[in-house]
């Protein structure tokens, strides 16, 4: 079983829709959580960190559920420019290693 | 451009040859990471440097891979006796440290070096 698992998608949604992605992690020692965005043939870029209490940045909301060991990303009012792969990233305490999920592909359709 | 830079951007080599890639992190970032990414997968951690010290290395990294960061600034990743399975995008990322809060852990990625082993 992979340490970080994501549904690869693709998720095809119309403009304006709300879409949610989940990511599960297997190691309970995981300490830090992030969502990165990667456009086709480009490098990953940080979208947002995920805080224990949940956090919001404009149309994007991230949640962490430590008991069930998953994090989620909610995108409201999807834009065409949101089309990308969304990577879930987890870091365990006591290590410098970041574990990336395989990514979830999102396509926002006009 | 003051972002992370990587050279070369593309490399085609024959099986058995050695290749070396360079990463120049953002100035004053003392944390540097190397990753490998293949099609349809997320980046896979290879190694981590804090200044010039290599503090963590993936067990997946075979003896054919070596990385250095001699002066705590740029880093090189060398692959010896390349194999077709080494074909991938090699990404470098840097981050600052010594900052409070989450900012210390944001990684800034370079554009990557795409390696094709024939």
Short mmCIF file of C-alpha atoms in Angstrom, two decimals:
data_model
loop_
_atom_site.label_atom_id
_atom_site.label_comp_id
_atom_site.label_asym_id
_atom_site.label_seq_id
_atom_site.Cartn_x
_atom_site.Cartn_y
_atom_site.Cartn_z
CA UNK A 1 0.00 0.00 0.00
CA UNK A 2 1.31 3.43 -0.90
CA UNK A 3 1.97 5.82 1.96
CA UNK A 4 -0.06 8.58 0.28
CA UNK A 5 -2.98 7.66 -1.94
CA UNK A 6 -5.05 9.77 -4.28
CA UNK A 7 -7.69 9.05 -6.89
CA UNK A 8 -5.86 9.80 -10.15
CA UNK A 9 -9.06 10.99 -11.87
CA UNK A 10 -9.53 12.68 -14.23
CA UNK A 11 -12.28 14.72 -12.69
CA UNK A 12 -14.11 16.51 -15.51
CA UNK A 13 -16.30 19.31 -14.17
CA UNK A 14 -18.08 22.27 -15.76
CA UNK A 15 -17.01 25.81 -15.05
CA UNK A 16 -18.53 27.08 -11.85
CA UNK A 17 -18.82 23.66 -10.26
CA UNK A 18 -17.55 22.70 -6.84
CA UNK A 19 -15.15 19.78 -6.75
CA UNK A 20 -13.51 17.96 -3.86
CA UNK A 21 -10.45 15.70 -3.72
CA UNK A 22 -9.45 13.42 -0.92
CA UNK A 23 -6.06 12.04 -0.07
CA UNK A 24 -5.34 9.33 2.49
CA UNK A 25 -2.06 8.73 4.28
CA UNK A 26 -1.03 5.61 6.10
CA UNK A 27 1.61 6.78 8.57
CA UNK A 28 0.16 8.23 11.76
CA UNK A 29 3.47 10.01 12.42
CA UNK A 30 2.73 12.30 9.51
CA UNK A 31 3.16 15.85 10.68
CA UNK A 32 2.87 18.30 7.83
CA UNK A 33 0.44 18.35 4.94
CA UNK A 34 0.28 20.28 1.71
CA UNK A 35 -1.48 20.55 -1.61
CA UNK A 36 0.68 21.31 -4.64
CA UNK A 37 -0.54 22.08 -8.12
CA UNK A 38 1.25 20.85 -11.22
CA UNK A 39 0.39 22.04 -14.70
CA UNK A 40 1.14 19.79 -17.66
CA UNK A 41 4.91 19.52 -18.24
CA UNK A 42 5.62 22.10 -15.53
CA UNK A 43 7.07 21.93 -12.05
CA UNK A 44 4.87 21.56 -8.94
CA UNK A 45 3.94 24.73 -7.09
CA UNK A 46 2.59 25.06 -3.58
CA UNK A 47 -1.14 25.66 -3.57
CA UNK A 48 -1.66 25.66 0.17
CA UNK A 49 -0.50 24.15 3.41
CA UNK A 50 -3.09 22.21 5.40
CA UNK A 51 -3.57 23.23 9.01
CA UNK A 52 -5.14 21.11 11.74
CA UNK A 53 -8.10 23.45 12.05
CA UNK A 54 -8.65 23.63 8.31
CA UNK A 55 -7.89 26.66 6.21
CA UNK A 56 -9.24 28.61 3.31
CA UNK A 57 -7.60 30.64 0.57
CA UNK A 58 -10.11 32.28 -1.72
CA UNK A 59 -11.98 29.53 -3.56
CA UNK A 60 -9.83 26.79 -2.05
CA UNK A 61 -10.47 25.08 1.28
CA UNK A 62 -8.25 22.42 2.82
CA UNK A 63 -9.20 20.12 5.68
CA UNK A 64 -7.25 17.64 7.76
CA UNK A 65 -8.79 14.67 9.54
CA UNK A 66 -6.09 13.08 11.70
CA UNK A 67 -8.38 10.42 13.14
CA UNK A 68 -9.22 9.05 9.71
CA UNK A 69 -5.85 10.03 8.24
CA UNK A 70 -7.01 11.98 5.25
CA UNK A 71 -6.82 15.48 3.89
CA UNK A 72 -9.17 17.11 1.45
CA UNK A 73 -9.18 19.97 -1.00
CA UNK A 74 -12.37 21.75 -2.01
CA UNK A 75 -12.45 24.05 -5.02
CA UNK A 76 -15.48 26.28 -5.37
CA UNK A 77 -16.59 28.09 -8.53
CA UNK A 78 -14.12 26.19 -10.72
CA UNK A 79 -12.31 28.17 -13.42
CA UNK A 80 -10.83 26.87 -16.66
CA UNK A 81 -7.45 27.87 -15.25
CA UNK A 82 -7.90 25.42 -12.36
CA UNK A 83 -7.29 22.55 -14.80
CA UNK A 84 -4.16 20.86 -13.50
CA UNK A 85 -2.95 17.94 -11.42
CA UNK A 86 -3.30 18.37 -7.67
CA UNK A 87 -0.66 16.64 -5.60
CA UNK A 88 -1.17 15.70 -1.98
CA UNK A 89 2.05 15.90 0.05
CA UNK A 90 2.80 14.53 3.49
CA UNK A 91 5.87 14.81 5.70
CA UNK A 92 6.51 12.62 8.72
CA UNK A 93 8.00 13.96 11.89
CA UNK A 94 11.69 13.17 12.32
CA UNK A 95 12.42 13.05 8.61
CA UNK A 96 13.15 15.53 5.87
CA UNK A 97 11.38 13.36 3.33
CA UNK A 98 8.26 14.62 1.61
CA UNK A 99 5.92 11.97 0.23
CA UNK A 100 3.90 12.95 -2.82
CA UNK A 101 0.75 11.24 -3.96
CA UNK A 102 0.31 10.34 -7.61
CA UNK A 103 -1.87 13.41 -8.10
CA UNK A 104 -5.48 13.95 -9.11
CA UNK A 105 -6.12 15.36 -12.55
CA UNK A 106 -8.78 18.03 -12.84
CA UNK A 107 -10.23 19.26 -16.11
CA UNK A 108 -12.61 22.18 -15.95
CA UNK A 109 -14.78 22.31 -19.05
CA UNK A 110 -16.30 25.41 -20.65
CA UNK B 1 14.75 35.31 -12.68
CA UNK B 2 15.53 34.46 -9.06
CA UNK B 3 13.83 31.05 -8.98
CA UNK B 4 15.41 27.61 -8.89
CA UNK B 5 17.28 26.83 -12.09
CA UNK B 6 18.32 23.46 -13.46
CA UNK B 7 20.68 22.52 -16.26
CA UNK B 8 20.46 20.98 -18.71
CA UNK B 9 16.73 21.04 -19.33
CA UNK B 10 16.90 17.95 -21.52
CA UNK B 11 19.43 15.15 -21.77
CA UNK B 12 19.47 12.18 -24.12
CA UNK B 13 22.09 9.56 -23.44
CA UNK B 14 22.90 5.99 -24.29
CA UNK B 15 22.60 3.22 -21.77
CA UNK B 16 25.78 2.82 -19.77
CA UNK B 17 26.84 6.46 -20.00
CA UNK B 18 27.22 8.77 -17.00
CA UNK B 19 25.20 11.95 -16.72
CA UNK B 20 25.37 14.93 -14.36
CA UNK B 21 22.69 17.47 -13.65
CA UNK B 22 23.04 20.81 -11.90
CA UNK B 23 20.64 22.67 -9.64
CA UNK B 24 21.00 26.29 -8.53
CA UNK B 25 18.60 26.96 -5.65
CA UNK B 26 17.06 30.25 -4.70
CA UNK B 27 19.74 32.41 -3.16
CA UNK B 28 20.03 31.93 0.61
CA UNK B 29 17.85 28.83 0.63
CA UNK B 30 19.85 26.35 2.65
CA UNK B 31 17.55 23.37 2.11
CA UNK B 32 17.79 21.52 -1.19
CA UNK B 33 15.94 18.44 -2.40
CA UNK B 34 16.21 16.18 -5.42
CA UNK B 35 13.21 14.27 -6.75
CA UNK B 36 12.49 11.98 -9.67
CA UNK B 37 9.16 12.02 -11.46
CA UNK B 38 7.87 9.58 -14.06
CA UNK B 39 4.74 9.90 -16.16
CA UNK B 40 1.55 9.63 -14.16
CA UNK B 41 3.35 9.64 -10.81
CA UNK B 42 4.09 12.27 -8.22
CA UNK B 43 7.65 13.36 -7.49
CA UNK B 44 9.64 10.70 -5.63
CA UNK B 45 12.10 11.88 -3.00
CA UNK B 46 15.75 11.10 -3.74
CA UNK B 47 17.85 13.12 -1.31
CA UNK B 48 18.01 16.18 0.93
CA UNK B 49 20.78 18.66 1.74
CA UNK B 50 20.93 21.19 4.50
CA UNK B 51 23.72 23.53 3.46
CA UNK B 52 26.49 21.18 2.30
CA UNK B 53 25.42 18.24 4.45
CA UNK B 54 23.47 15.41 2.85
CA UNK B 55 21.12 14.56 5.70
CA UNK B 56 18.74 12.11 4.08
CA UNK B 57 18.86 9.77 1.13
CA UNK B 58 16.14 7.51 -0.20
CA UNK B 59 16.73 3.79 0.15
CA UNK B 60 15.44 3.54 -3.39
CA UNK B 61 18.53 5.37 -4.59
CA UNK B 62 20.99 2.85 -5.91
CA UNK B 63 24.75 3.17 -5.66
CA UNK B 64 24.76 4.52 -9.20
CA UNK B 65 23.28 7.78 -7.96
CA UNK B 66 25.30 10.37 -6.10
CA UNK B 67 24.59 13.95 -5.18
CA UNK B 68 26.78 16.73 -3.85
CA UNK B 69 26.41 20.25 -2.64
CA UNK B 70 30.03 21.17 -1.97
CA UNK B 71 29.68 24.79 -0.89
CA UNK B 72 26.12 24.75 0.27
CA UNK B 73 24.93 26.59 -2.83
CA UNK B 74 24.45 24.71 -6.12
CA UNK B 75 24.06 20.93 -6.19
CA UNK B 76 24.86 18.22 -8.69
CA UNK B 77 23.20 14.84 -9.21
CA UNK B 78 25.22 12.23 -11.05
CA UNK B 79 23.91 8.96 -12.44
CA UNK B 80 26.54 6.44 -13.41
CA UNK B 81 26.02 3.63 -15.91
CA UNK B 82 22.58 4.85 -16.85
CA UNK B 83 19.78 2.36 -17.48
CA UNK B 84 16.58 2.78 -19.45
CA UNK B 85 14.66 2.75 -16.18
CA UNK B 86 16.43 5.97 -15.20
CA UNK B 87 14.46 7.87 -17.85
CA UNK B 88 12.43 10.43 -15.93
CA UNK B 89 12.16 14.08 -15.00
CA UNK B 90 14.65 15.03 -12.29
CA UNK B 91 13.40 17.89 -10.17
CA UNK B 92 15.27 20.03 -7.71
CA UNK B 93 13.57 22.08 -5.01
CA UNK B 94 14.82 24.49 -2.38
CA UNK B 95 13.35 26.03 0.73
CA UNK B 96 14.49 28.43 3.40
CA UNK B 97 14.91 27.37 6.98
CA UNK B 98 15.15 29.15 10.26
CA UNK B 99 11.75 30.73 9.77
CA UNK B 100 8.88 30.21 12.15
CA UNK B 101 5.69 28.56 10.99
CA UNK B 102 4.86 26.88 7.73
CA UNK B 103 6.96 29.13 5.53
CA UNK B 104 10.04 27.13 6.31
CA UNK B 105 8.63 24.08 4.59
CA UNK B 106 7.41 25.51 1.30
CA UNK B 107 9.42 23.95 -1.48
CA UNK B 108 10.18 25.90 -4.63
CA UNK B 109 10.76 23.64 -7.58
CA UNK B 110 12.97 24.16 -10.58
CA UNK B 111 11.78 23.34 -14.11
CA UNK B 112 13.48 19.95 -14.03
CA UNK B 113 15.88 18.04 -16.25
CA UNK B 114 14.22 15.51 -18.51
CA UNK B 115 16.43 12.47 -19.02
CA UNK B 116 15.94 9.93 -21.79
CA UNK B 117 18.15 6.86 -21.77
CA UNK B 118 18.23 5.01 -25.08
#
